Coordinates of C-alpha atoms and ligand atoms in Angstrom, one line a residue:
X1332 CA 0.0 0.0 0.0
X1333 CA 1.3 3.4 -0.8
X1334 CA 0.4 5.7 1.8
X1335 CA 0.0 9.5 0.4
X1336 CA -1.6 13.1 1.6
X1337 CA -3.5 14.7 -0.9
X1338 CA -3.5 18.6 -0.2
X1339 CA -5.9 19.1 -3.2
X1340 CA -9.2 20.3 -2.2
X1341 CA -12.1 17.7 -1.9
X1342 CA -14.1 18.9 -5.1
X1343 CA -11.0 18.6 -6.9
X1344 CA -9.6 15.5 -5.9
X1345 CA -8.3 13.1 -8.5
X1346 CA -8.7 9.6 -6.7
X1347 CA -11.2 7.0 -8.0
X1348 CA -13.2 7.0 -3.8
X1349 CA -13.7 9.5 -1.9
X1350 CA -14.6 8.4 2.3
X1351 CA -16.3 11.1 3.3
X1352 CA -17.9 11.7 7.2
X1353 CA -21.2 11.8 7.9
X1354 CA -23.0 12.2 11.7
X1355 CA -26.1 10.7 12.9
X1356 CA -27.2 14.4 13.8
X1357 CA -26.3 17.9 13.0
X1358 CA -25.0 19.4 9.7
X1359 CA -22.5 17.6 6.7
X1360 CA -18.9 18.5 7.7
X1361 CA -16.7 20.6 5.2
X1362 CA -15.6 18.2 2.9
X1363 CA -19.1 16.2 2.0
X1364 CA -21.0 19.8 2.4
X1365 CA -18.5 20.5 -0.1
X1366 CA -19.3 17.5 -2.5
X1367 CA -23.0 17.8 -1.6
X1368 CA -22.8 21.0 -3.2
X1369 CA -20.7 20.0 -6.5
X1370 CA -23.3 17.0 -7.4
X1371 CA -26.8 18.5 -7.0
X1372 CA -27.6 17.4 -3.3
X1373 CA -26.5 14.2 -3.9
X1374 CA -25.9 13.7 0.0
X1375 CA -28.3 15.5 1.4
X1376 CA -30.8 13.5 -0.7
X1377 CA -29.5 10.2 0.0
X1378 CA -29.6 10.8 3.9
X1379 CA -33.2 12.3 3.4
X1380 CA -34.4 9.0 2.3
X1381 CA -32.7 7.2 5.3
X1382 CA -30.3 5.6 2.7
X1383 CA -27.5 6.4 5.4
X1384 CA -28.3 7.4 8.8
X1385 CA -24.4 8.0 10.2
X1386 CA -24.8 5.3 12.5
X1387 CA -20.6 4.2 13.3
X1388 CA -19.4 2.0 10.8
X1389 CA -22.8 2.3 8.0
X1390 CA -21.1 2.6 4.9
X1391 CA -22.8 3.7 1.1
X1392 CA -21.1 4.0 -2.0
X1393 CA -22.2 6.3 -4.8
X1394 CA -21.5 6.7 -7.9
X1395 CA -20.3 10.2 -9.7
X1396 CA -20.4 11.4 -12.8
X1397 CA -17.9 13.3 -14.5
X1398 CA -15.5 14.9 -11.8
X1399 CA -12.0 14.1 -11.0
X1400 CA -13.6 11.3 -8.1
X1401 CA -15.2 8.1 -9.8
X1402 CA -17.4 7.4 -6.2
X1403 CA -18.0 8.8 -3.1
X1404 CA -17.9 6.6 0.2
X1405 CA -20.1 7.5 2.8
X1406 CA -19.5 6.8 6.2
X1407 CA -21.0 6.8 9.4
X1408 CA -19.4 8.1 12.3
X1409 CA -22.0 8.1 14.9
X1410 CA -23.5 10.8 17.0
X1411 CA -21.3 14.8 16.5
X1412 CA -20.8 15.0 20.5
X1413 CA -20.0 11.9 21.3
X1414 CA -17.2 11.7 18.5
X1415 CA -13.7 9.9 19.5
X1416 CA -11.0 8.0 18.2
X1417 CA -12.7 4.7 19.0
X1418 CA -15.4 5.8 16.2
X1419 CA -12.9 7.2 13.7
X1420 CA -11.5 3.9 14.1
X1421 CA -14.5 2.0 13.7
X1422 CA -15.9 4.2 10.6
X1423 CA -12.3 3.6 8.7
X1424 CA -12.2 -0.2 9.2
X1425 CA -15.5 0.0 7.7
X1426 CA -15.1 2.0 4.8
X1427 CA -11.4 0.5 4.1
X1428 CA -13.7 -3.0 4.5
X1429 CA -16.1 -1.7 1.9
X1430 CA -13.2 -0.4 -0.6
X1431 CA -11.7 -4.0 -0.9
X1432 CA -14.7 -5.7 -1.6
X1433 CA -14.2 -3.1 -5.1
X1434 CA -12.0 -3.0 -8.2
X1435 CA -11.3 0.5 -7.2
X1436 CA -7.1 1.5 -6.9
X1437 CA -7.3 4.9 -4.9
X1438 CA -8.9 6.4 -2.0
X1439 CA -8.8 9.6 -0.3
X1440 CA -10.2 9.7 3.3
X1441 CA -11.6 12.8 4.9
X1442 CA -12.3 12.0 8.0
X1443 CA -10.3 13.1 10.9
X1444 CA -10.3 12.2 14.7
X1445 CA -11.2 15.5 15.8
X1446 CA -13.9 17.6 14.5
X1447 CA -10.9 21.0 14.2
X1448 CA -7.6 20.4 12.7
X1449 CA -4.5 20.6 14.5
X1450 CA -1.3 18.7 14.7
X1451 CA -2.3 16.1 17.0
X1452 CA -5.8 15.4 15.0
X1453 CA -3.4 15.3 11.5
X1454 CA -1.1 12.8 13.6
X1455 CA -3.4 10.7 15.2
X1456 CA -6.2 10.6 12.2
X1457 CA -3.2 10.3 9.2
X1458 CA -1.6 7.3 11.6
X1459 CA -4.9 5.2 12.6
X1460 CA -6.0 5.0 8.9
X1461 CA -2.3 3.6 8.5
X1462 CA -3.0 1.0 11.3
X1463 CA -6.3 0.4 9.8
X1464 CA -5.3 -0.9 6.6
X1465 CA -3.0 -3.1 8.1
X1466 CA -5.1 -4.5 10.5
X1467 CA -7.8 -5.7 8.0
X1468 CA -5.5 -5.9 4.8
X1469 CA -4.0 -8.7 7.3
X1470 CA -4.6 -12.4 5.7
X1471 CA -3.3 -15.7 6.8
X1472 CA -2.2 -17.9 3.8
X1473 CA 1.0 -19.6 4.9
X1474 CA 0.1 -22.8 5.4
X1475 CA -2.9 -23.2 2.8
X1476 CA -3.0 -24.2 -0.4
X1477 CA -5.0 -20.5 -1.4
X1478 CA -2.9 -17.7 -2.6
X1479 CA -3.7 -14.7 -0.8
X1480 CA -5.5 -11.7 -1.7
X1481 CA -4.1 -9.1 -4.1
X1482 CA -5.8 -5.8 -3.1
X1483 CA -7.3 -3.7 -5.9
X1484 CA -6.8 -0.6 -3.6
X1485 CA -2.8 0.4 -3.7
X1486 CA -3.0 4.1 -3.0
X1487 CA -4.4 5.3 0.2
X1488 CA -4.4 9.1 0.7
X1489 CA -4.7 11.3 4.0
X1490 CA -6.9 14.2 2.1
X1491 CA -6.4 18.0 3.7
X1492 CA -9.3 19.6 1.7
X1493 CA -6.8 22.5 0.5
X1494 CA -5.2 22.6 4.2
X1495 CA -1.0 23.1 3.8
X1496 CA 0.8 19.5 4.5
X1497 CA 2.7 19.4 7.7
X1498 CA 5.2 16.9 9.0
X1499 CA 2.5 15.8 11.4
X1500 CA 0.7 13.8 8.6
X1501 CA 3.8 12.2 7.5
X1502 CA 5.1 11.3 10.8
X1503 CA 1.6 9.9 11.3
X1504 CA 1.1 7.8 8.1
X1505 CA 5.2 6.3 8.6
X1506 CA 4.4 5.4 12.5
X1507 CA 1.1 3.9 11.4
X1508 CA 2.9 2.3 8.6
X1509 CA 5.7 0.8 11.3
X1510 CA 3.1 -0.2 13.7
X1511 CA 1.0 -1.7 11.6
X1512 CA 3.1 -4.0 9.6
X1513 CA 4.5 -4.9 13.1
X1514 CA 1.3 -6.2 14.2
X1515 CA 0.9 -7.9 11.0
X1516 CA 4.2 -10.2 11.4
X1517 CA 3.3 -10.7 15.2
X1518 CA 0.0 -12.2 13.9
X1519 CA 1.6 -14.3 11.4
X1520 CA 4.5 -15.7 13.8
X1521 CA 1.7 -16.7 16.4
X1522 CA -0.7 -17.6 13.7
X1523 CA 1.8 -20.3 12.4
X1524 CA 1.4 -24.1 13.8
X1525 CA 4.0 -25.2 16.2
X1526 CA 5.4 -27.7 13.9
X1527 CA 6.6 -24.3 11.6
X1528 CA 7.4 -21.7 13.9
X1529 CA 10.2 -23.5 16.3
X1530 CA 12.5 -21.4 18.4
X1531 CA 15.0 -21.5 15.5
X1532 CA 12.4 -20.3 12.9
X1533 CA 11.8 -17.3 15.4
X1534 CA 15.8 -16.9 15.5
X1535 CA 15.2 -16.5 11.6
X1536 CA 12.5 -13.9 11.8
X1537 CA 15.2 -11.8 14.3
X1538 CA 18.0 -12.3 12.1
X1539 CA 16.0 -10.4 8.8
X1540 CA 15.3 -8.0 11.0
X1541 CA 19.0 -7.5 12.4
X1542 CA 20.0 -7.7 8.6
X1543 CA 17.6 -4.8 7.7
X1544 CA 18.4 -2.0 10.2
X1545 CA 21.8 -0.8 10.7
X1546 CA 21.0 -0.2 14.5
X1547 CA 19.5 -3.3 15.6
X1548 CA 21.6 -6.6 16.2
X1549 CA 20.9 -10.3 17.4
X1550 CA 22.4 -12.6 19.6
X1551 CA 21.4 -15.9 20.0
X1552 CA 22.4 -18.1 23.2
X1553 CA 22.2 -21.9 22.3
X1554 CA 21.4 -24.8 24.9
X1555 CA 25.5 -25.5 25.4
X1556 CA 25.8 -21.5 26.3
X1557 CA 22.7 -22.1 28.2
X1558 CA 24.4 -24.6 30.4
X1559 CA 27.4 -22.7 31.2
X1560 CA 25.8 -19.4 31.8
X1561 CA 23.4 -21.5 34.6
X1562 CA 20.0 -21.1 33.4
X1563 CA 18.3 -24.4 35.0
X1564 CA 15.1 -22.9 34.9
X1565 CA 14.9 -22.7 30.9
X1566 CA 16.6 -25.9 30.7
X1567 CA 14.1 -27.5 32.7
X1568 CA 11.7 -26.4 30.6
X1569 CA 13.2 -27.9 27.3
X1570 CA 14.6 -30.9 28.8
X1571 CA 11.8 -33.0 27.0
X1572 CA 11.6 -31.7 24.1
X1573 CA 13.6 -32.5 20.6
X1574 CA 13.6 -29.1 18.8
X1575 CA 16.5 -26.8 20.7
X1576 CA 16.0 -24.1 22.5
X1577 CA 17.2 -20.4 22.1
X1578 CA 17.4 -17.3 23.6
X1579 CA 16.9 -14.7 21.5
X1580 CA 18.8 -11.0 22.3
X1581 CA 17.9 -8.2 19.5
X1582 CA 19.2 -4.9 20.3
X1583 CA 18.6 -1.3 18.9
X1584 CA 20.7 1.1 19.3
X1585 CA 18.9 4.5 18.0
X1586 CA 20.1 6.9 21.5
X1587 CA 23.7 7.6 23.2
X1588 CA 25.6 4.8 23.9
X1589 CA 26.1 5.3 27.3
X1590 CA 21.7 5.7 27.8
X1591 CA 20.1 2.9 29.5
X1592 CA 18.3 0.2 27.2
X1593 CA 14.7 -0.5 27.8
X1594 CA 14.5 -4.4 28.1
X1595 CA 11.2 -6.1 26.7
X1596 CA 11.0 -9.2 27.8
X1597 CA 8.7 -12.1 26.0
X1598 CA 7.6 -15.5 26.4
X1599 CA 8.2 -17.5 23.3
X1600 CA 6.9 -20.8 24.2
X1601 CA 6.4 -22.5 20.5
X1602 CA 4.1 -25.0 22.2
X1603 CA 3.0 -25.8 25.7
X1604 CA 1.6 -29.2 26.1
X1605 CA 1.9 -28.6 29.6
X1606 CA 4.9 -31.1 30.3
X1607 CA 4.2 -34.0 32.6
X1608 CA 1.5 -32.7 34.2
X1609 CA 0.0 -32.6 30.3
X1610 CA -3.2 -30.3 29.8
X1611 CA -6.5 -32.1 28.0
X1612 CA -7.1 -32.0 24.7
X1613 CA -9.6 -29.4 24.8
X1614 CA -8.5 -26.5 22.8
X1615 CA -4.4 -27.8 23.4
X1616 CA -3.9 -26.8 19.6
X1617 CA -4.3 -23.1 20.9
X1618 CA -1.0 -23.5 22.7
X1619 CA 0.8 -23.1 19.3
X1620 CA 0.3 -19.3 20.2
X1621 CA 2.0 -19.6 23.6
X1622 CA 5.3 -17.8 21.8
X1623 CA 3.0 -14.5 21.7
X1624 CA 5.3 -12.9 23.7
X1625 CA 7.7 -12.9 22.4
X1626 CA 6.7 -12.5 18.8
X1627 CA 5.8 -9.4 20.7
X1628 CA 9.1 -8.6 21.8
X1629 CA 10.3 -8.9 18.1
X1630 CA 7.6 -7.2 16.5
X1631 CA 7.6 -4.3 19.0
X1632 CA 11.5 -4.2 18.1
X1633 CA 11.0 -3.6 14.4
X1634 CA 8.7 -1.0 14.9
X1635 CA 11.1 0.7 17.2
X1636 CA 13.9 0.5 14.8
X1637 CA 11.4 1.5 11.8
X1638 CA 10.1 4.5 13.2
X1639 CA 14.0 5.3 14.5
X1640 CA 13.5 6.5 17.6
X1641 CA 15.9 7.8 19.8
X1642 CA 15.9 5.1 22.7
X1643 CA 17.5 2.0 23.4
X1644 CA 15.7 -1.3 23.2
X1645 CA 16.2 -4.9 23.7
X1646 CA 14.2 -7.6 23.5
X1647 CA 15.0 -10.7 24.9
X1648 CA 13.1 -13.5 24.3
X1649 CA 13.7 -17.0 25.8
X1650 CA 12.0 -19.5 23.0
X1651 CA 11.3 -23.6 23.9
X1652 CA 8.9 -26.0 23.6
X1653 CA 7.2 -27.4 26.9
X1654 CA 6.8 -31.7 25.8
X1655 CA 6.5 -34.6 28.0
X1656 CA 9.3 -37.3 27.5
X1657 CA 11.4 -39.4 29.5
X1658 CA 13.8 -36.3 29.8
X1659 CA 11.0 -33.9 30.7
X1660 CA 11.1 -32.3 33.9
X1661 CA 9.4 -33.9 36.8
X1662 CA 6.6 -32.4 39.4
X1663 CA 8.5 -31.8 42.4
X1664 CA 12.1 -31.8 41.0
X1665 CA 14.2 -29.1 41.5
X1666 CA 16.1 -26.6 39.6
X1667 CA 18.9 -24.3 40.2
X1668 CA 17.4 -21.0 38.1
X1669 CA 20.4 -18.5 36.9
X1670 CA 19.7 -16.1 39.6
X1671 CA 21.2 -19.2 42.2
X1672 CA 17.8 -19.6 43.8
X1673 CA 16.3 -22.8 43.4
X1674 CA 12.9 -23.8 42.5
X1675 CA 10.7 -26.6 43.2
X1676 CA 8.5 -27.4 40.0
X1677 CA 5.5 -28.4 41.4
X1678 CA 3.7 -28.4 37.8
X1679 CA 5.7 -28.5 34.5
X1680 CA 2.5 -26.8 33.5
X1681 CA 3.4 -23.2 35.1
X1682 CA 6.5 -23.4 32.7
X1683 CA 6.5 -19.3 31.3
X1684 CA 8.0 -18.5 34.4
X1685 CA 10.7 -20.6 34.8
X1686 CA 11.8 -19.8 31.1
X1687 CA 11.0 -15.6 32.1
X1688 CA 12.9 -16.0 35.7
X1689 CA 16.3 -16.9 33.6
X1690 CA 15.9 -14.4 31.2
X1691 CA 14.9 -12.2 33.5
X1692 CA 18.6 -12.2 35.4
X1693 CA 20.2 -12.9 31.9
X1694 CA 18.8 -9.0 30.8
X1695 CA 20.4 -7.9 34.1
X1696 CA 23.6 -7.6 32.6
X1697 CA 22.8 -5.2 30.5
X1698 CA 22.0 -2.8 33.1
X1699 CA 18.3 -1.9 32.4
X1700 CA 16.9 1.4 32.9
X1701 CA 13.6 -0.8 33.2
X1702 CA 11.9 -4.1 32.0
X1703 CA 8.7 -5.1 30.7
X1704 CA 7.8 -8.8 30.1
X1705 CA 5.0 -9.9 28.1
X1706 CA 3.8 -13.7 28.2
X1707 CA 0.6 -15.6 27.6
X1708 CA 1.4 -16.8 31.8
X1709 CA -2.1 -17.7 33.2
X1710 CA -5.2 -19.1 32.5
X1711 CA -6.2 -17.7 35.5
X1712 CA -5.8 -14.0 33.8
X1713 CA -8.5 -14.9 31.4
X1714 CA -11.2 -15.9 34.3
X1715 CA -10.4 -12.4 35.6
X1716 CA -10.3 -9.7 32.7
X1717 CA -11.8 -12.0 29.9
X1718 CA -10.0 -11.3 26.3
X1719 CA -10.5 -7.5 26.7
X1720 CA -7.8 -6.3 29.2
X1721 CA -4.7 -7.6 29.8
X1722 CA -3.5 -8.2 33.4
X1723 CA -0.7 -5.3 34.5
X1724 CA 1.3 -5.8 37.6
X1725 CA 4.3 -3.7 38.8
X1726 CA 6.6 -3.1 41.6
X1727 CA 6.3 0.8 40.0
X1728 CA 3.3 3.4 40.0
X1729 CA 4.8 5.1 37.8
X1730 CA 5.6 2.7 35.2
X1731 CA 2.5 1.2 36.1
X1732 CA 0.5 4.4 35.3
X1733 CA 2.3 4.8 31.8
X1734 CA 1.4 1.3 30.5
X1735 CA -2.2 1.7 31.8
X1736 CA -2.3 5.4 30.1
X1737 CA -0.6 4.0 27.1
X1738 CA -2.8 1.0 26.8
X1739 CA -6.0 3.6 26.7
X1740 CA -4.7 5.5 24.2
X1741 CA -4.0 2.6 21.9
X1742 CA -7.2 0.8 22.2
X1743 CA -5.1 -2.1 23.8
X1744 CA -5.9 -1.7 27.5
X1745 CA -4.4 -3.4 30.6
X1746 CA -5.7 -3.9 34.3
X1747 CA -3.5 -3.3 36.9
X1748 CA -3.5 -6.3 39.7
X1749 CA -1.8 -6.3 43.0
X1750 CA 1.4 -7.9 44.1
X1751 CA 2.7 -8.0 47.7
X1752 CA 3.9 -9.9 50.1
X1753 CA 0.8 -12.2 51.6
X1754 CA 0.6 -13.4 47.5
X1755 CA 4.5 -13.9 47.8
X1756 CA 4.2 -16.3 50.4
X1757 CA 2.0 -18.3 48.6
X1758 CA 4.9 -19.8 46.9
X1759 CA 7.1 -21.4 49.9
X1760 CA 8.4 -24.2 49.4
X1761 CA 9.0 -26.9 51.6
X1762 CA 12.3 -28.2 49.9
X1763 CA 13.5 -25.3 47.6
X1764 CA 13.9 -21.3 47.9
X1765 CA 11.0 -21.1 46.1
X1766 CA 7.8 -22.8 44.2
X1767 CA 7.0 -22.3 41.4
X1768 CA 3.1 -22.3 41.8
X1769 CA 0.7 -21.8 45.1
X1770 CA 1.4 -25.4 46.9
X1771 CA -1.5 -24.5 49.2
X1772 CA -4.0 -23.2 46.2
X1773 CA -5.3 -19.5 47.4
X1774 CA -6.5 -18.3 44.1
X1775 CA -4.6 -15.5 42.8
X1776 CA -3.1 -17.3 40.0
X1777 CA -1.9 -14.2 37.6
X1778 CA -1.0 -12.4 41.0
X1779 CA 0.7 -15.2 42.7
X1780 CA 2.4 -15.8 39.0
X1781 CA 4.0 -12.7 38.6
X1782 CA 5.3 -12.7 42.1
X1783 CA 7.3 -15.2 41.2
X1784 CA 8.8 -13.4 38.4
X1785 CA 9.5 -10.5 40.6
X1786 CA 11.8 -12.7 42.7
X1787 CA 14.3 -12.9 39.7
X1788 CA 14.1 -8.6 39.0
X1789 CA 16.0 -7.6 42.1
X1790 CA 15.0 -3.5 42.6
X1791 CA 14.7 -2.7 39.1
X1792 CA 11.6 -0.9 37.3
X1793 CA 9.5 -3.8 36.3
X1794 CA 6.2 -4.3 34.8
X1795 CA 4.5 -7.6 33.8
X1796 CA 1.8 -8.1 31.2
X1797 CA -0.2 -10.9 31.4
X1798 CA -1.5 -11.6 28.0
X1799 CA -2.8 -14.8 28.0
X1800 CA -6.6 -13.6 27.2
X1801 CA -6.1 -10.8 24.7
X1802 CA -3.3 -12.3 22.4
X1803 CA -5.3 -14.6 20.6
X1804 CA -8.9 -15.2 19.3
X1805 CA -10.8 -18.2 19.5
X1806 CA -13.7 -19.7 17.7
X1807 CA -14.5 -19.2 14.6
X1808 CA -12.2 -15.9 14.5
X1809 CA -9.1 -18.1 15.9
X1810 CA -6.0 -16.2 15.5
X1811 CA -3.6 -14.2 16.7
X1812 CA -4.4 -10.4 17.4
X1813 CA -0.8 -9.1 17.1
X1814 CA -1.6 -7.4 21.2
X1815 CA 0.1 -5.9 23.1
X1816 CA 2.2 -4.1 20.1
X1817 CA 0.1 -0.9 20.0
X1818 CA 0.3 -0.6 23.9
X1819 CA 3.8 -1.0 23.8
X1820 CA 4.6 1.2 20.6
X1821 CA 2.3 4.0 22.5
X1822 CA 4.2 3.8 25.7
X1823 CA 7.9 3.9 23.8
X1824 CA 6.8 6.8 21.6
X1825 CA 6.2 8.2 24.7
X1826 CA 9.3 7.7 26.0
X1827 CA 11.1 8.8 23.4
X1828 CA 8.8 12.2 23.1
X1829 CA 10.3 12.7 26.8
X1830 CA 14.0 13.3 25.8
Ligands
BES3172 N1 0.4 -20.9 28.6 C1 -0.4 -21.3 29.8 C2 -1.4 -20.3 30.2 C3 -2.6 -20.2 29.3 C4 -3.6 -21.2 29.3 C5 -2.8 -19.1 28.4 C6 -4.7 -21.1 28.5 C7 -3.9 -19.0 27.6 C8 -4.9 -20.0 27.7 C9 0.6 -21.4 30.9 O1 1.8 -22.0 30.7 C10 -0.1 -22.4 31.9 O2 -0.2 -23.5 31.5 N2 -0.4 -21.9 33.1 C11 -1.1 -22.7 34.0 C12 -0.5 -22.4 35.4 C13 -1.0 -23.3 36.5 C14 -0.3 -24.7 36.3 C15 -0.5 -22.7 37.8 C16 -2.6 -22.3 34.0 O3 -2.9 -21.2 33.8 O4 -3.4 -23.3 34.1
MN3173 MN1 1.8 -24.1 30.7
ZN3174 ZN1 2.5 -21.7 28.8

């Protein structure tokens, strides 16, 4: 897709669709008053007879004769006063939906997020439609004998109705671009079946991206390095499994040297069977997506590095599979982690951890300025927030606050959930430093999860994302949603905006 701004204005734009705003009350904006005008009432005529009613998302194409624009799209945005980004949103999925069901090539959009223009509305309306097209443009084909879609629509312009360009627009259309296409390969990777996507094919995907941006590079820890640098806990986790395990460590380098890296943390578990204490069958295939995490970690790593910003990153993810075997770890056998402490595995089901608490002191070394880990970790998450929130827990406020703001902001929202100590001692164990589930139940299990992942961060700023019910889809939608890329894309612009 080339993305484009079109300064003409609206009456004289040459693109075969025109998407044009309308509300479910009050007057036509500029741009269709504008067009109304030009083609005899068209508009006005059409909404008269209730053939649109501006309801968010309603979409009507019509066809024009003899101007520059071939048809106009129509598209309802919902009530004037009530008017957000959630319904801009909404209302360009829908007409970018509509547009590909067409032969049409070109397509101008005036809507905005805002009802006046200004720099933030150019930015934020110019970047959604970006992250739009991407999101439903967005087809899974690997594995099927179907080739996929071409899309008739290849230009896609950010329309200004005669308004001067500014570097706003572009800045918005190249973030939403970055964004976008990162989602797109964080879908894919947890979209692909278990059996494709190892922990060496996700080595692959971090190597193109190494050997794309000058800035970014990858080191990969195999199971020999694994053994010498202590990591029991990831081992343990890979012990009965066949395919090799790797820990992935992609840096970008876009601020000072000397400036603390931001560590992203991910899980990458390529399939979780649950070990010896195996899971049922019932929906076990959905476990192919238990490497969301960290296809996270690497998608939210090429967006940083395509949108250049001037921070460091790194994003480490450990990547194994969790099988039953004769080698596979035991329930109650225990394992020395990196950090020394040792752990008593009282289900090789609770296995995210144990790969996160070795990467987690492995990222150490690198002398964080803060880390954020991401993993599908609990079941238990999804009984509490459902597959619209992730879970947030942090020992920081402020970091805390960030993620929660950024989350809003990017229509990919988080909870916050307590840790403390009472939670922490669900996890004593009688024969090792620590457990690594609640021996003695409790409940709590996303709480009482990431409590053990804060044994292995020391003092450092550190926030956990549980993502087990918002990474994927099930049903009949079953796939991978690409979350949490926008949250965490939102929260490093952020950061970067700061310095
Ligand atoms: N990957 C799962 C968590 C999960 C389950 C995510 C279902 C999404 C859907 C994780 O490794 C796991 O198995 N967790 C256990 C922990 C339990 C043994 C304490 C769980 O949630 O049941
Ligand atoms: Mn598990
Ligand atoms: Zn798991």
């Amino acid at each position: 897709m080339k993305f484009s701004i079109s300064t003409a204005k609206v009456t004289e734009t040459k693109s075969s669709c025109l998407i044009l705003p309308i509300f479910e009350d009050g007057q036509l904006n500029k741009a269709p008053k504008l067009i109304d005008a030009a083609n005899g009432g068209i508009i006005t005529d059409f909404r008269r007879n209730g053939d649109i009613k501006g309801k968010v998302g309603q979409c009507r194409i019509l066809p024009i004769q003899n101007k520059p624009y071939k048809r106009v799209v129509l598209v309802g945005c919902g009530k004037y006063e009530e008017y957000s980004e959630s319904q801009y949103k909404k209302a360009m999925t829908s007409a970018l939906k509509k547009l590909t069901s067409t032969n049409h090539k070109s397509a101008t959009s005036f809507l905005a997020v805002g009802h006046k223009s200004n720099k933030k509305v150019d930015y934020r309306s110019a970047r959604i439609m970006a992250e739009v097209w991407h999101q439903i443009s967005y087809e899974y084909t690997a594995t099927n004998s179907k080739k996929a879609k071409r899309f008739d629509l290849i230009r896609l312009s950010f329309g200004t109705n005669g308004r001067k360009r500014n570097p706003e627009m572009k800045k918005g259309l190249s973030h939403g671009n970055a964004i976008g296409s990162a989602i797109q390969k964080v879908r894919y990777l947890g979209d692909l079946p278990a059996n494709v996507c190892t922990p060496s094919f996700l080595v692959k995907e971090a190597r193109k991206i190494a050997s794309k941006h000058s800035k970014v590079s990858l080191k990969v820890v195999n199971e020999p390095e694994m053994k010498k640098l202590k990591m029991g806990a990831l081992l343990s986790v890979t012990a009965g499994s066949v395919e090799p395990s790797r820990l992935i460590i992609l840096s970008y380098q876009g601020g000072k040297s000397k400036q603390k890296p931001i560590a992203i943390v991910g899980k990458g578990v390529t399939f979780d069977s649950g070990g010896i204490s195996i899971k049922s069958g019932h929906k076990m295939d959905e476990m192919k997506f238990d490497m969301c995490g960290g296809a996270a970690a690497i998608g939210i790593l090429q967006a940083v590095a395509d949108l250049g910003l001037p921070i460091n990153v790194m994003s480490i993810v450990p990547a194994c599979e969790n099988l039953p075997s004769g080698n596979a770890t035991k329930p109650g056998d225990i394992v020395t982690s990196m950090s020394g402490q040792t752990i008593e595995v009282l289900n090789t089901d609770a296995e995210g951890r144990l790969i996160l608490a070795d990467a987690l002191t492995y990222c150490q070394r690198f002398k964080p300025k803060l880390i954020i880990d991401m993993a599908t970790l609990t079941g238990a998450c999804i009984v509490a927030l459902g597959h619209h929130l992730s879970g947030l827990m942090s020992n920081s406020d402020d970091l805390a606050n960030k993620l929660l703001a950024a989350g809003e902001a990017a229509g990919d929202g988080t909870w916050r959930l307590p840790l403390g100590k009472k939670y922490m001692h669900q996890l004593k164990s009688n024969f090792a430093d620590v457990g690594n589930i609640s021996g003695g139940g409790g409940g709590a299990g996303t709480v009482t999860a990431a409590c053990f992942l804060q044994k292995f961060v020391n003092d450092i700023e550190w926030a956990h994302l549980d993502i087990a019910g918002v990474a994927w889809l099930e049903g009949s939608n079953k796939g991978a949603t690409g979350r949490p890329v926008a949250l965490m894309s939102e929260f490093l612009i952020q950061e970067a905006n700061k310095l």
